[in-house]
Coordinates of C-alpha atoms in Angstrom, one line a residue:
M1 CA 111.1 83.3 127.2
K2 CA 112.6 85.2 124.2
S3 CA 110.8 85.0 121.0
V4 CA 112.5 83.8 117.9
L5 CA 110.1 85.4 115.6
S6 CA 111.7 88.8 115.5
L7 CA 111.1 91.0 112.6
P8 CA 114.4 90.2 110.8
N9 CA 113.4 86.4 111.3
L10 CA 109.7 87.1 109.9
I11 CA 111.3 89.0 106.5
K12 CA 113.3 85.8 106.0
L13 CA 110.6 83.4 106.0
S14 CA 109.6 82.1 102.6
M15 CA 106.1 81.5 101.7
K16 CA 104.6 78.2 99.9
F17 CA 101.2 77.8 98.5
Q18 CA 99.5 74.8 96.9
T19 CA 96.2 75.8 95.2
P20 CA 94.1 74.5 92.4
I21 CA 94.5 76.3 89.1
Y22 CA 91.3 75.4 87.4
A23 CA 88.1 73.4 87.6
P24 CA 86.8 71.2 84.9
N25 CA 83.6 73.6 84.5
S26 CA 81.7 76.3 86.3
Q27 CA 79.2 74.2 87.6
L28 CA 81.5 71.6 89.3
L29 CA 83.5 74.8 90.7
A30 CA 80.4 76.4 92.3
S31 CA 79.2 73.0 93.9
G32 CA 82.7 72.5 95.4
H33 CA 83.0 68.8 93.6
R34 CA 85.8 68.0 91.2
P35 CA 85.5 64.9 88.8
P36 CA 87.7 61.8 90.1
H37 CA 89.5 61.5 87.0
V38 CA 91.1 64.9 86.7
Q39 CA 93.2 66.8 89.4
V40 CA 95.1 69.9 89.0
R41 CA 97.7 71.2 91.4
R42 CA 100.0 74.2 91.7
G43 CA 103.1 74.4 93.6
Y44 CA 105.6 77.1 94.0
F45 CA 108.4 78.6 96.1
H46 CA 109.1 82.4 96.5
D47 CA 111.6 83.8 98.6
I48 CA 110.9 87.4 99.8
S49 CA 113.8 88.2 102.2
E50 CA 115.4 90.6 99.8
E51 CA 112.4 92.4 98.8
G52 CA 111.3 92.6 102.3
Q53 CA 114.5 93.9 103.7
D54 CA 114.5 96.7 100.9
A55 CA 110.9 97.7 101.4
L56 CA 111.5 98.7 105.1
N57 CA 114.0 101.0 104.1
V58 CA 112.6 102.4 101.1
N59 CA 109.9 105.2 100.6
P60 CA 109.1 107.5 97.6
S61 CA 110.4 110.4 99.0
A62 CA 113.9 108.8 99.8
I63 CA 113.8 107.7 96.0
R64 CA 113.1 111.2 94.7
T65 CA 115.7 112.8 97.0
F66 CA 118.4 110.5 95.9
L67 CA 117.8 110.8 92.2
T68 CA 117.6 115.0 92.7
T69 CA 121.2 114.8 94.6
Q70 CA 122.8 112.6 91.7
N71 CA 121.4 114.9 89.3
I72 CA 119.5 112.3 87.6
D73 CA 116.4 113.4 85.5
F74 CA 113.4 111.4 86.3
K75 CA 109.8 111.1 85.7
Q76 CA 107.0 109.6 88.0
G77 CA 104.6 107.2 86.4
F78 CA 102.0 105.1 87.8
T79 CA 104.0 102.7 89.9
C80 CA 107.6 103.5 88.9
Y81 CA 110.1 106.6 88.6
S82 CA 111.8 106.3 85.0
A83 CA 115.1 107.5 84.1
A84 CA 117.6 107.4 81.3
C85 CA 120.0 104.5 81.5
T86 CA 123.9 104.9 80.9
Q87 CA 125.0 102.4 83.1
C88 CA 126.3 99.8 80.7
R89 CA 128.2 99.8 77.2
K90 CA 124.7 98.4 75.5
C91 CA 122.8 101.5 76.9
Q92 CA 125.6 104.0 76.0
N93 CA 125.3 103.0 72.3
P94 CA 123.7 105.9 70.4
T95 CA 120.8 103.3 69.0
A96 CA 119.8 102.8 72.7
K97 CA 118.8 106.2 73.4
K98 CA 115.0 104.9 74.4
A99 CA 116.9 102.8 76.9
K100 CA 115.2 103.5 80.5
I101 CA 115.7 102.4 84.0
F102 CA 112.4 101.9 85.9
I103 CA 112.7 102.3 89.8
N104 CA 109.7 101.0 91.7
S105 CA 108.2 103.7 93.9
A106 CA 107.3 101.5 96.6
T107 CA 110.2 98.7 97.0
G108 CA 112.9 100.8 95.1
S109 CA 113.8 97.6 92.9
F110 CA 114.8 98.5 89.4
N111 CA 115.4 97.0 86.0
C112 CA 116.3 98.5 82.7
S113 CA 114.2 98.0 79.5
E114 CA 117.2 97.6 77.0
C115 CA 120.1 95.8 79.0
T116 CA 117.9 94.3 81.5
W117 CA 120.0 95.4 84.3
S118 CA 118.1 94.8 87.7
G119 CA 118.4 94.5 91.2
T120 CA 117.4 95.9 94.8
W121 CA 117.3 99.7 95.8
K122 CA 120.4 99.2 97.7
Q123 CA 122.4 97.8 94.9
F124 CA 121.3 100.5 92.8
E125 CA 122.5 103.2 95.4
A126 CA 125.9 101.3 95.6
V127 CA 126.3 101.3 91.9
V128 CA 124.9 104.8 90.6
D129 CA 127.5 107.0 92.1
A130 CA 130.3 104.8 90.6
F131 CA 128.7 104.8 87.6
Q132 CA 128.4 108.4 87.6
H133 CA 132.1 108.9 87.9
G134 CA 132.5 106.2 85.1
D135 CA 134.5 103.7 86.7
P136 CA 132.5 101.4 88.4
A137 CA 134.0 98.9 91.1
D138 CA 134.9 95.5 89.9
S139 CA 132.5 93.9 92.3
E140 CA 129.6 96.1 91.2
K141 CA 130.6 95.2 87.7
N142 CA 130.2 91.6 88.5
A143 CA 127.2 92.0 90.1
V144 CA 125.5 93.6 86.9
H145 CA 127.2 91.2 84.5
S146 CA 126.0 88.3 86.6
R147 CA 122.4 89.4 86.4
L148 CA 122.7 89.6 82.8
R149 CA 124.1 86.5 82.2
G150 CA 121.5 84.9 84.5
L151 CA 118.8 86.3 82.2
D152 CA 120.4 85.2 79.0
D153 CA 121.0 81.8 80.6
A154 CA 117.2 81.8 81.2
S155 CA 116.6 82.6 78.0
E156 CA 118.8 80.1 76.5
A157 CA 117.3 77.3 78.6
A158 CA 113.8 78.4 77.8
E159 CA 114.6 78.1 74.0
E160 CA 116.1 74.8 74.7
E161 CA 113.0 73.5 76.0
R162 CA 111.0 75.0 73.4
R163 CA 113.0 73.0 70.7
L164 CA 111.8 70.0 72.8
T165 CA 108.2 70.8 71.8
H166 CA 106.1 70.5 68.5
C167 CA 103.9 72.8 66.6
L168 CA 100.2 72.1 67.2
T169 CA 99.5 71.6 63.6
S170 CA 101.5 68.0 63.9
L171 CA 98.7 66.8 65.4
S172 CA 95.8 64.9 63.8
A173 CA 92.3 66.4 64.2
A174 CA 91.4 63.4 66.5
E175 CA 94.3 64.1 68.8
F176 CA 93.8 67.8 69.1
A177 CA 90.3 66.9 70.1
D178 CA 91.5 64.5 72.9
L179 CA 94.1 67.2 74.0
V180 CA 91.1 69.7 74.3
K181 CA 89.1 67.1 76.0
L182 CA 91.8 66.5 78.6
H183 CA 92.7 70.1 79.4
Q184 CA 89.0 71.2 79.4
I185 CA 89.4 73.9 76.8
Q186 CA 86.4 73.6 74.7
G187 CA 85.9 76.5 72.6
L188 CA 89.5 77.3 72.1
K189 CA 90.6 77.4 68.7
M190 CA 94.3 75.9 67.4
S191 CA 95.0 79.2 65.7
T192 CA 94.7 80.9 69.2
L193 CA 97.1 78.6 70.8
M194 CA 99.7 79.0 67.8
E195 CA 99.2 82.6 67.9
L196 CA 100.4 82.9 71.6
G197 CA 103.1 80.2 70.9
V198 CA 101.5 77.3 72.9
Q199 CA 103.2 74.0 71.8
V200 CA 102.8 70.4 72.4
Y201 CA 105.4 68.0 73.9
S202 CA 106.1 64.4 72.1
N203 CA 103.6 62.8 74.3
K204 CA 100.8 64.8 72.8
R205 CA 99.4 65.7 76.3
D206 CA 101.9 68.1 78.0
L207 CA 101.6 71.9 76.7
F208 CA 104.1 74.7 76.7
F209 CA 103.5 78.1 77.2
P210 CA 106.3 80.6 76.6
R211 CA 106.8 83.7 78.9
Y212 CA 108.2 87.2 77.6
H213 CA 109.6 90.3 79.2
S214 CA 111.2 93.5 77.7
N215 CA 112.5 91.5 74.5
Q216 CA 109.0 90.5 73.0
N217 CA 111.1 88.2 70.5
Q218 CA 112.7 85.9 73.2
C219 CA 111.0 84.3 75.7
C220 CA 112.7 84.4 79.2
G221 CA 110.7 81.6 80.9
Y222 CA 108.1 79.0 80.4
K223 CA 105.5 77.0 81.8
R224 CA 104.8 73.2 81.3
M225 CA 101.6 71.6 82.0
I226 CA 102.3 67.9 82.8
V227 CA 99.7 65.3 82.5
R228 CA 100.3 62.1 84.6
E229 CA 98.1 59.0 84.8
L230 CA 97.7 57.5 88.0
P231 CA 96.0 54.4 88.8
E232 CA 92.6 56.3 89.9
E233 CA 92.9 59.9 88.6
T234 CA 94.7 62.0 86.0
V235 CA 96.6 64.6 87.5
I236 CA 97.7 67.9 85.9
T237 CA 100.7 69.9 87.5
E238 CA 102.8 72.8 86.3
Q239 CA 106.4 73.2 86.0
I240 CA 107.3 76.8 86.3
F241 CA 110.8 78.1 84.8
P242 CA 112.7 80.0 86.4
K243 CA 111.5 78.6 89.7
E244 CA 112.7 80.7 92.5
A245 CA 114.7 83.8 91.2
G246 CA 114.9 85.7 87.8
V247 CA 112.7 87.3 85.5
L248 CA 109.5 85.4 85.3
G249 CA 107.8 87.3 82.5
L250 CA 104.3 87.4 81.1
F251 CA 102.4 85.1 79.0
G252 CA 101.0 87.0 76.0
W253 CA 103.4 89.9 76.5
N254 CA 104.8 88.9 72.8
L255 CA 101.6 90.3 71.3
I256 CA 101.2 93.5 73.2
P257 CA 101.6 96.5 70.7
K258 CA 103.8 99.2 71.9
K259 CA 101.2 101.9 71.8
A260 CA 98.5 100.0 73.4
T261 CA 96.8 101.7 76.3
E262 CA 94.6 99.1 77.7
L263 CA 95.2 95.8 79.0
V264 CA 93.4 92.8 80.4
I265 CA 95.3 90.8 83.1
T266 CA 94.3 87.1 83.8
S267 CA 95.7 84.6 86.2
N268 CA 95.4 81.7 83.9
E269 CA 96.9 81.3 80.3
F270 CA 93.6 79.5 79.1
D271 CA 91.6 82.6 80.1
A272 CA 93.9 84.8 78.4
M273 CA 93.7 82.9 75.1
I274 CA 89.9 82.9 75.1
I275 CA 89.8 86.5 75.9
R276 CA 92.3 87.2 73.1
Q277 CA 90.0 84.9 70.5
E278 CA 86.8 86.6 71.4
T279 CA 87.8 90.1 71.8
G280 CA 91.2 90.7 70.3
K281 CA 92.1 92.9 73.3
P282 CA 95.7 93.1 74.6
V283 CA 95.8 90.3 77.2
V284 CA 98.6 88.9 79.6
A285 CA 98.5 86.0 82.1
L286 CA 100.4 86.2 85.6
P287 CA 103.2 83.4 85.8
K288 CA 102.1 82.1 89.1
G289 CA 98.2 82.8 89.1
I290 CA 96.8 85.0 92.0
S291 CA 99.7 84.3 94.3
L292 CA 102.1 86.6 92.6
L293 CA 102.3 89.9 90.6
P294 CA 106.0 89.9 89.7
V295 CA 107.7 93.4 90.8
E296 CA 109.8 93.3 87.6
A297 CA 106.4 93.3 85.4
L298 CA 105.4 96.6 86.4
P299 CA 107.9 98.8 84.4
L300 CA 106.1 97.0 81.4
L301 CA 102.7 98.0 82.5
E302 CA 103.6 101.7 82.7
Q303 CA 102.3 102.4 79.0
F304 CA 98.7 101.4 80.1
S305 CA 95.9 103.8 81.3
K306 CA 93.5 101.2 81.8
I307 CA 94.0 97.8 83.3
V308 CA 91.3 95.3 83.7
L309 CA 91.7 92.5 86.1
W310 CA 89.7 89.1 85.6
L311 CA 91.4 86.9 87.8
D312 CA 90.2 83.1 88.8
G313 CA 86.7 83.8 89.9
S314 CA 86.5 80.7 92.4
G315 CA 86.3 82.2 95.5
N316 CA 87.1 85.4 97.7
R317 CA 90.7 84.7 97.8
S318 CA 91.2 85.6 94.0
W319 CA 89.0 88.7 94.7
Q320 CA 91.4 89.7 97.6
A321 CA 94.2 89.3 95.4
A322 CA 92.7 91.5 92.5
K323 CA 92.4 94.4 95.1
I324 CA 95.8 93.8 96.3
F325 CA 97.2 93.9 92.7
S326 CA 95.1 97.0 92.0
R327 CA 97.0 98.9 94.8
K328 CA 100.4 97.8 93.5
L329 CA 99.3 98.9 89.9
D330 CA 97.5 102.3 91.0
E331 CA 94.0 102.0 91.7
K332 CA 93.2 105.0 89.5
R333 CA 93.5 103.2 86.3
C334 CA 92.4 99.7 87.3
H335 CA 88.8 98.1 86.9
L336 CA 87.9 94.8 88.4
V337 CA 85.6 91.8 87.1
S338 CA 84.0 91.3 90.5
P339 CA 82.4 87.8 91.7
E340 CA 79.0 89.7 91.2
L341 CA 79.6 90.4 87.8
C342 CA 81.2 87.1 86.9
P343 CA 81.6 84.0 89.4
T344 CA 83.7 82.3 87.2
R345 CA 86.9 82.3 85.1
A346 CA 86.8 84.0 81.6
L347 CA 86.9 80.5 80.1
N348 CA 84.2 79.0 82.1
A349 CA 82.0 82.0 81.5
F350 CA 82.5 81.6 77.5
Q351 CA 81.7 77.8 77.8
S352 CA 78.6 78.6 79.7
G353 CA 77.4 81.1 76.8
T354 CA 78.5 84.4 78.3
E355 CA 79.8 87.2 76.2
V356 CA 83.2 87.8 77.2
N357 CA 83.7 91.3 75.8
G358 CA 80.6 92.3 77.5
I359 CA 81.9 91.2 80.9
I360 CA 85.2 93.2 80.3
L361 CA 83.1 96.3 79.4
K362 CA 81.2 96.1 82.7
A363 CA 84.1 96.0 84.9
R364 CA 84.0 98.4 87.8
P365 CA 86.5 100.9 88.4
V366 CA 88.4 100.6 91.7
S367 CA 88.4 104.2 92.8
H368 CA 85.5 106.3 92.5
K369 CA 86.2 110.0 91.1
S370 CA 83.9 111.2 93.6
V371 CA 85.5 109.6 96.7
V372 CA 88.9 110.7 97.9
T373 CA 91.0 109.1 100.5
F374 CA 94.1 110.3 102.3
G375 CA 96.3 107.4 100.7
S376 CA 95.3 108.4 97.1
F377 CA 96.4 112.0 97.8
R378 CA 99.3 111.9 100.0
S379 CA 101.8 111.5 97.8
D380 CA 100.4 114.3 95.7
V381 CA 100.5 116.8 98.9
L382 CA 103.9 115.6 99.6
N383 CA 105.2 116.2 96.1
E384 CA 103.8 119.9 96.2
L385 CA 105.3 120.6 99.5
T386 CA 108.5 119.3 98.3
N387 CA 108.4 121.3 94.8
R388 CA 106.8 124.2 95.9
E389 CA 108.1 126.2 92.9
D390 CA 106.9 123.9 90.3
F391 CA 103.4 124.6 91.6
S392 CA 103.4 128.2 91.5
G393 CA 100.9 130.3 89.7
L394 CA 101.3 133.4 87.7
R395 CA 103.1 135.9 89.7
W396 CA 102.4 139.5 90.5
Q397 CA 104.6 142.1 89.3
R398 CA 104.2 144.5 92.1
F399 CA 103.8 142.3 95.2
P400 CA 106.6 140.3 95.8
A401 CA 105.7 139.8 99.4
L402 CA 102.4 138.4 98.2
N403 CA 104.1 136.0 95.7
R404 CA 106.1 134.5 98.7
I405 CA 102.6 133.8 100.7
L406 CA 100.3 132.6 98.1
K407 CA 102.8 131.7 95.3
G408 CA 101.2 133.6 92.6
H409 CA 97.4 133.5 91.3
R410 CA 96.7 129.7 90.7
R411 CA 93.9 128.5 88.7
G412 CA 91.1 126.7 90.8
E413 CA 92.2 128.2 94.0
L414 CA 89.9 130.3 96.3
T415 CA 91.6 133.1 98.5
V416 CA 89.4 134.9 101.0
L417 CA 90.5 138.3 102.2
T418 CA 88.5 139.8 105.1
G419 CA 89.0 143.2 107.3
P420 CA 87.1 145.9 109.0
T421 CA 85.3 148.5 106.9
G422 CA 87.6 151.1 105.6
S423 CA 90.8 149.0 105.8
G424 CA 91.5 149.1 102.1
K425 CA 90.0 145.7 100.7
T426 CA 88.5 147.3 97.8
T427 CA 91.5 149.3 97.0
F428 CA 93.8 146.2 97.5
L429 CA 91.7 144.1 95.5
S430 CA 91.7 146.7 92.6
E431 CA 95.5 146.9 92.6
Y432 CA 95.5 143.0 92.8
S433 CA 93.2 142.4 89.6
L434 CA 94.8 145.2 87.8
D435 CA 98.1 143.8 88.0
L436 CA 96.8 140.7 86.5
C437 CA 94.8 142.3 84.0
N438 CA 98.1 143.7 82.6
Q439 CA 99.4 140.2 82.3
G440 CA 96.4 139.1 80.2
V441 CA 94.3 137.4 82.9
K442 CA 90.5 138.1 82.8
K443 CA 88.7 139.1 86.0
L444 CA 85.2 139.4 86.9
L445 CA 84.0 141.6 90.2
I446 CA 80.8 141.1 91.8
P447 CA 80.4 143.8 94.2
H448 CA 77.7 142.5 97.2
D449 CA 78.0 145.6 99.6
E450 CA 79.1 148.6 97.7
W451 CA 77.6 150.7 94.7
H452 CA 79.1 149.7 91.5
G453 CA 80.2 153.3 91.0
Q454 CA 82.6 152.9 94.0
V455 CA 84.4 150.1 92.7
R456 CA 84.7 151.8 89.2
N457 CA 86.3 154.8 90.7
S458 CA 88.7 152.8 92.7
F459 CA 89.7 150.9 89.6
L460 CA 90.0 154.3 87.8
S461 CA 92.1 155.7 90.5
S462 CA 94.6 152.5 90.4
A463 CA 94.9 152.5 86.8
T464 CA 95.8 156.3 86.7
D465 CA 98.1 156.0 89.2
T466 CA 99.8 152.8 87.2
V467 CA 100.0 154.8 84.2
G468 CA 101.4 157.7 85.8
Q469 CA 104.5 155.5 86.8
F470 CA 105.4 155.1 83.2

């Protein structure tokens, strides 16, 4: 019997998840019970077929080779390769000198920080050669412009949705208190919600959360929390836009400083707001909770040297998601708030009297500085092997053969020279060291089995021969 679950068919499968997004309080969450009058659901659809196909054919070495053969200067970051974008009229403008294309080192997917040109690695390969010659094919032009129009359309739709909402100041004190009680967000101030752009719909119950991407002044999507009254319960559901494709954006990105080096990532907007309110730290919320870390968001996060992940602490699934996300973000810069450190979400922790800032400061690094795994240095070794000249040390002036073997004198490297008695080890090391001394390198000789006078004489003899050559 022939199996229909071949690899191509598996890649084309789509994933659907339906999980709760928050519990009203930490005690009920720990006991596994939920009050009968409030039920929270999340549903979304994500097509991974295109990303999966690209991931099978792309690796960091292939990306570097292609960029090098196309004479594209690039820099390697935590998760992406960056290069100057000259692919559209907007980036060719002299005012757009800082425009960069970010290429994901794992999947090859890319996007531009200025013109928001984006796509898969196959599309980049197909387009870049034509753009290098200054006359891309009409079909490729249309593909690029359609993507740009798609983002513009999403931004316009998000702005139209925002116009249907009202500022929180339009609520009376009693109405805002009812809103806080309904969404179980006791402790959050109205000023915090307003700072992050949260607005309320006309029914005074639904909330609007804007999301941003590279343009911090224009939202590219939104989330609406919809409150529905059923005969026996109140249900809160999420409506996410864009739903299946497009740039999802990050909640809170509009407040991130350009020079910030530390960031906190949460899986819930309310958690992000309480962290912002209590610590003032840069913080963002993922658009689909613990289920997805958008690939297009990775270039935005390149500026941060430290990232703290504090996801929904309601079980092992969120802990596993945090570890998966840290691998995508580069474990070297990631710190995790583990269930042992804090078993609940940030908002629940605050409501129970826990100091939020103290939890963040105690977040544990994912990788230990004294523990090295093969995966952590595999790319470094490959990079050194493929770019040997870039890793060469100070070259000897009189030993070209030695330069070819050892690639010069490199800091932190130990070279052991062995041979029988009288083979010329001391004489060679004298010449070796004298060559480097003439180039300003300080040397320390510690003879173990020879009288220091013999070593001195060997050096003097080598120095005399060197001076005689001039």
